[in-house]
């Protein structure tokens, strides 16, 4: 999986890539001419399956969210220069496959939406806007969700 946010806030798209079998996420900063610099690797739980980026802690810097097959959702808080902190984990269930960020409850803070393949649910964690999340709520999907879009 691949997303292309601007993690270092220079106006150029960067590449964030999940290693499917290994537990890592690689970040390559865009050079602004269509090329990328050397990538850095950040450890996560086993088999990242979904990626999203957004400001989760209210510091105006993009953070990266990773759905991992090992039943965790991990947050890598951004530093504004293209780097991220070590992963903070949210326990999850049912093989998280995809992740999205949206202000689902319209309170001004990004919420975390995760599609869970084995449990046939969309799990929503309400964001506090300060890097924390409230108790999750599950919504039945009627099938085994692999992805969603916001």
PDB file of C-alpha atoms in Angstrom:
ATOM      1  CA  UNK A   1       0.000   0.000   0.000  1.00  0.00           C
ATOM      2  CA  UNK A   2       1.095   3.551  -0.684  1.00  0.00           C
ATOM      3  CA  UNK A   3      -0.036   7.049   0.225  1.00  0.00           C
ATOM      4  CA  UNK A   4       1.492  10.368  -0.856  1.00  0.00           C
ATOM      5  CA  UNK A   5       1.054  13.067   1.821  1.00  0.00           C
ATOM      6  CA  UNK A   6       3.390  16.053   2.310  1.00  0.00           C
ATOM      7  CA  UNK A   7       5.000  14.990   5.586  1.00  0.00           C
ATOM      8  CA  UNK A   8       7.799  17.562   5.580  1.00  0.00           C
ATOM      9  CA  UNK A   9       5.464  20.471   4.708  1.00  0.00           C
ATOM     10  CA  UNK A  10       7.510  21.742   1.751  1.00  0.00           C
ATOM     11  CA  UNK A  11       4.792  21.463  -0.877  1.00  0.00           C
ATOM     12  CA  UNK A  12       6.195  18.258  -2.416  1.00  0.00           C
ATOM     13  CA  UNK A  13       4.459  14.905  -2.117  1.00  0.00           C
ATOM     14  CA  UNK A  14       6.275  12.238  -0.127  1.00  0.00           C
ATOM     15  CA  UNK A  15       5.798   8.464  -0.333  1.00  0.00           C
ATOM     16  CA  UNK A  16       4.702   6.356   2.642  1.00  0.00           C
ATOM     17  CA  UNK A  17       4.814   2.626   1.923  1.00  0.00           C
ATOM     18  CA  UNK A  18       3.847  -0.339   4.069  1.00  0.00           C
ATOM     19  CA  UNK A  19       5.870  -3.549   3.992  1.00  0.00           C
ATOM     20  CA  UNK A  20       3.236  -6.261   3.538  1.00  0.00           C
ATOM     21  CA  UNK A  21       5.041  -9.179   5.181  1.00  0.00           C
ATOM     22  CA  UNK A  22       7.449  -7.381   7.468  1.00  0.00           C
ATOM     23  CA  UNK A  23       6.437  -4.998  10.211  1.00  0.00           C
ATOM     24  CA  UNK A  24       7.568  -1.673   8.853  1.00  0.00           C
ATOM     25  CA  UNK A  25       6.618   1.514   7.069  1.00  0.00           C
ATOM     26  CA  UNK A  26       9.069   3.284   4.764  1.00  0.00           C
ATOM     27  CA  UNK A  27       9.008   7.029   4.109  1.00  0.00           C
ATOM     28  CA  UNK A  28      10.718   8.615   1.096  1.00  0.00           C
ATOM     29  CA  UNK A  29      10.640  12.413   0.976  1.00  0.00           C
ATOM     30  CA  UNK A  30       9.868  13.980  -2.378  1.00  0.00           C
ATOM     31  CA  UNK A  31      12.520  16.208  -3.947  1.00  0.00           C
ATOM     32  CA  UNK A  32      10.057  18.345  -5.916  1.00  0.00           C
ATOM     33  CA  UNK A  33      11.363  17.214  -9.298  1.00  0.00           C
ATOM     34  CA  UNK A  34       9.570  13.843  -9.450  1.00  0.00           C
ATOM     35  CA  UNK A  35      12.316  12.002  -7.588  1.00  0.00           C
ATOM     36  CA  UNK A  36      12.602  10.872  -3.983  1.00  0.00           C
ATOM     37  CA  UNK A  37      15.366  10.880  -1.404  1.00  0.00           C
ATOM     38  CA  UNK A  38      16.580   7.805   0.436  1.00  0.00           C
ATOM     39  CA  UNK A  39      13.788   6.187   2.408  1.00  0.00           C
ATOM     40  CA  UNK A  40      13.740   5.723   6.169  1.00  0.00           C
ATOM     41  CA  UNK A  41      12.142   2.679   7.775  1.00  0.00           C
ATOM     42  CA  UNK A  42       9.973   2.709  10.897  1.00  0.00           C
ATOM     43  CA  UNK A  43       8.963  -0.440  12.752  1.00  0.00           C
ATOM     44  CA  UNK A  44       5.302  -1.374  13.158  1.00  0.00           C
ATOM     45  CA  UNK A  45       3.457  -4.561  14.011  1.00  0.00           C
ATOM     46  CA  UNK A  46       3.332  -7.441  11.557  1.00  0.00           C
ATOM     47  CA  UNK A  47       1.986  -6.935   8.033  1.00  0.00           C
ATOM     48  CA  UNK A  48       0.759  -3.362   7.583  1.00  0.00           C
ATOM     49  CA  UNK A  49      -2.399  -3.509   5.452  1.00  0.00           C
ATOM     50  CA  UNK A  50      -3.693   0.079   5.302  1.00  0.00           C
ATOM     51  CA  UNK A  51      -2.302   3.613   5.572  1.00  0.00           C
ATOM     52  CA  UNK A  52      -3.754   7.075   6.134  1.00  0.00           C
ATOM     53  CA  UNK A  53      -2.346  10.495   7.043  1.00  0.00           C
ATOM     54  CA  UNK A  54      -3.855  13.431   8.918  1.00  0.00           C
ATOM     55  CA  UNK A  55      -3.287  15.741  11.877  1.00  0.00           C
ATOM     56  CA  UNK A  56      -4.453  13.702  14.862  1.00  0.00           C
ATOM     57  CA  UNK A  57      -2.931  15.698  17.709  1.00  0.00           C
ATOM     58  CA  UNK A  58      -3.719  19.291  16.726  1.00  0.00           C
ATOM     59  CA  UNK A  59      -0.144  20.402  16.048  1.00  0.00           C
ATOM     60  CA  UNK A  60      -0.804  21.141  12.325  1.00  0.00           C
ATOM     61  CA  UNK A  61       1.607  18.337  11.365  1.00  0.00           C
ATOM     62  CA  UNK A  62       0.548  15.189   9.502  1.00  0.00           C
ATOM     63  CA  UNK A  63       0.612  11.907  11.396  1.00  0.00           C
ATOM     64  CA  UNK A  64       0.534   8.432   9.814  1.00  0.00           C
ATOM     65  CA  UNK A  65      -1.929   5.686  10.772  1.00  0.00           C
ATOM     66  CA  UNK A  66      -1.195   2.040   9.961  1.00  0.00           C
ATOM     67  CA  UNK A  67      -3.694  -0.851  10.078  1.00  0.00           C
ATOM     68  CA  UNK A  68      -1.710  -4.034  10.825  1.00  0.00           C
ATOM     69  CA  UNK A  69      -2.800  -7.614  10.229  1.00  0.00           C
ATOM     70  CA  UNK A  70      -1.563  -8.421  13.747  1.00  0.00           C
ATOM     71  CA  UNK A  71      -4.772  -6.851  15.143  1.00  0.00           C
ATOM     72  CA  UNK A  72      -3.340  -3.430  15.937  1.00  0.00           C
ATOM     73  CA  UNK A  73      -3.807   0.041  14.546  1.00  0.00           C
ATOM     74  CA  UNK A  74      -0.681   2.107  14.987  1.00  0.00           C
ATOM     75  CA  UNK A  75      -0.095   5.850  14.955  1.00  0.00           C
ATOM     76  CA  UNK A  76       3.226   7.378  13.958  1.00  0.00           C
ATOM     77  CA  UNK A  77       3.097  11.006  15.096  1.00  0.00           C
ATOM     78  CA  UNK A  78       4.815  13.337  12.618  1.00  0.00           C
ATOM     79  CA  UNK A  79       7.513  15.882  13.444  1.00  0.00           C
ATOM     80  CA  UNK A  80       6.856  18.278  10.527  1.00  0.00           C
ATOM     81  CA  UNK A  81      10.230  17.545   8.926  1.00  0.00           C
ATOM     82  CA  UNK A  82       9.261  14.204   7.381  1.00  0.00           C
ATOM     83  CA  UNK A  83      10.107  12.092  10.403  1.00  0.00           C
ATOM     84  CA  UNK A  84       7.780  10.204  12.709  1.00  0.00           C
ATOM     85  CA  UNK A  85       7.912   9.022  16.303  1.00  0.00           C
ATOM     86  CA  UNK A  86       7.804   5.384  17.345  1.00  0.00           C
ATOM     87  CA  UNK A  87       4.420   3.768  16.878  1.00  0.00           C
ATOM     88  CA  UNK A  88       1.641   4.140  19.435  1.00  0.00           C
ATOM     89  CA  UNK A  89      -0.756   1.181  19.256  1.00  0.00           C
ATOM     90  CA  UNK A  90      -4.501   0.834  19.601  1.00  0.00           C
ATOM     91  CA  UNK A  91      -5.636  -2.748  20.237  1.00  0.00           C
ATOM     92  CA  UNK A  92      -7.947  -3.957  17.531  1.00  0.00           C
ATOM     93  CA  UNK A  93      -9.570  -7.185  16.391  1.00  0.00           C
ATOM     94  CA  UNK A  94     -10.516  -9.094  13.317  1.00  0.00           C
ATOM     95  CA  UNK A  95      -7.624  -8.356  10.967  1.00  0.00           C
ATOM     96  CA  UNK A  96      -7.722  -4.613  10.225  1.00  0.00           C
ATOM     97  CA  UNK A  97      -7.429  -4.207   6.443  1.00  0.00           C
ATOM     98  CA  UNK A  98      -7.993  -0.547   5.677  1.00  0.00           C
ATOM     99  CA  UNK A  99      -7.929   2.718   7.550  1.00  0.00           C
ATOM    100  CA  UNK A 100      -9.277   6.207   6.893  1.00  0.00           C
ATOM    101  CA  UNK A 101      -9.417   9.489   8.775  1.00  0.00           C
ATOM    102  CA  UNK A 102     -12.503  11.688   8.705  1.00  0.00           C
ATOM    103  CA  UNK A 103     -14.443  13.947  11.058  1.00  0.00           C
ATOM    104  CA  UNK A 104     -17.222  11.355  11.282  1.00  0.00           C
ATOM    105  CA  UNK A 105     -18.956  12.929  14.302  1.00  0.00           C
ATOM    106  CA  UNK A 106     -18.504  16.535  13.065  1.00  0.00           C
ATOM    107  CA  UNK A 107     -16.766  17.771  16.227  1.00  0.00           C
ATOM    108  CA  UNK A 108     -13.736  19.225  14.414  1.00  0.00           C
ATOM    109  CA  UNK A 109     -11.349  16.364  15.249  1.00  0.00           C
ATOM    110  CA  UNK A 110     -10.351  13.528  12.926  1.00  0.00           C
ATOM    111  CA  UNK A 111     -11.826  10.154  13.791  1.00  0.00           C
ATOM    112  CA  UNK A 112     -10.267   6.807  12.953  1.00  0.00           C
ATOM    113  CA  UNK A 113     -12.268   4.432  10.718  1.00  0.00           C
ATOM    114  CA  UNK A 114     -10.975   0.873  10.300  1.00  0.00           C
ATOM    115  CA  UNK A 115     -12.378  -1.942   8.150  1.00  0.00           C
ATOM    116  CA  UNK A 116     -12.013  -5.314   9.919  1.00  0.00           C
ATOM    117  CA  UNK A 117     -12.020  -8.243   7.502  1.00  0.00           C
ATOM    118  CA  UNK A 118     -12.533 -11.200   9.870  1.00  0.00           C
ATOM    119  CA  UNK A 119     -15.141  -9.500  12.055  1.00  0.00           C
ATOM    120  CA  UNK A 120     -17.165  -7.962   9.193  1.00  0.00           C
ATOM    121  CA  UNK A 121     -17.246  -4.552  10.858  1.00  0.00           C
ATOM    122  CA  UNK A 122     -16.269  -0.954  10.372  1.00  0.00           C
ATOM    123  CA  UNK A 123     -14.809   0.206  13.699  1.00  0.00           C
ATOM    124  CA  UNK A 124     -14.848   3.937  14.468  1.00  0.00           C
ATOM    125  CA  UNK A 125     -12.699   5.532  17.159  1.00  0.00           C
ATOM    126  CA  UNK A 126     -13.706   9.153  17.888  1.00  0.00           C
ATOM    127  CA  UNK A 127     -10.673  11.420  17.882  1.00  0.00           C
ATOM    128  CA  UNK A 128     -10.062  13.866  20.694  1.00  0.00           C
ATOM    129  CA  UNK A 129      -7.994  16.214  18.516  1.00  0.00           C
ATOM    130  CA  UNK A 130      -5.051  15.835  20.911  1.00  0.00           C
ATOM    131  CA  UNK A 131      -3.762  12.433  19.751  1.00  0.00           C
ATOM    132  CA  UNK A 132      -6.170  10.461  21.918  1.00  0.00           C
ATOM    133  CA  UNK A 133      -9.226   8.440  20.930  1.00  0.00           C
ATOM    134  CA  UNK A 134     -12.451   7.569  22.716  1.00  0.00           C
ATOM    135  CA  UNK A 135     -14.094   4.174  22.987  1.00  0.00           C
ATOM    136  CA  UNK A 136     -14.708   2.535  19.631  1.00  0.00           C
ATOM    137  CA  UNK A 137     -18.061   1.669  18.078  1.00  0.00           C
ATOM    138  CA  UNK A 138     -18.525  -1.179  15.592  1.00  0.00           C
ATOM    139  CA  UNK A 139     -20.848  -1.062  12.576  1.00  0.00           C
ATOM    140  CA  UNK A 140     -21.768  -4.294  10.779  1.00  0.00           C
ATOM    141  CA  UNK A 141     -20.708  -4.373   7.126  1.00  0.00           C
ATOM    142  CA  UNK A 142     -22.543  -7.478   5.960  1.00  0.00           C
ATOM    143  CA  UNK A 143     -19.382  -8.792   4.320  1.00  0.00           C
ATOM    144  CA  UNK A 144     -15.653  -8.944   4.723  1.00  0.00           C
ATOM    145  CA  UNK A 145     -14.494  -5.356   4.068  1.00  0.00           C
ATOM    146  CA  UNK A 146     -11.131  -4.895   2.411  1.00  0.00           C
ATOM    147  CA  UNK A 147     -11.141  -1.148   1.866  1.00  0.00           C
ATOM    148  CA  UNK A 148     -13.138   2.035   2.222  1.00  0.00           C
ATOM    149  CA  UNK A 149     -12.815   5.584   1.008  1.00  0.00           C
ATOM    150  CA  UNK A 150     -13.738   8.918   2.547  1.00  0.00           C
TER     151      UNK A 150
END
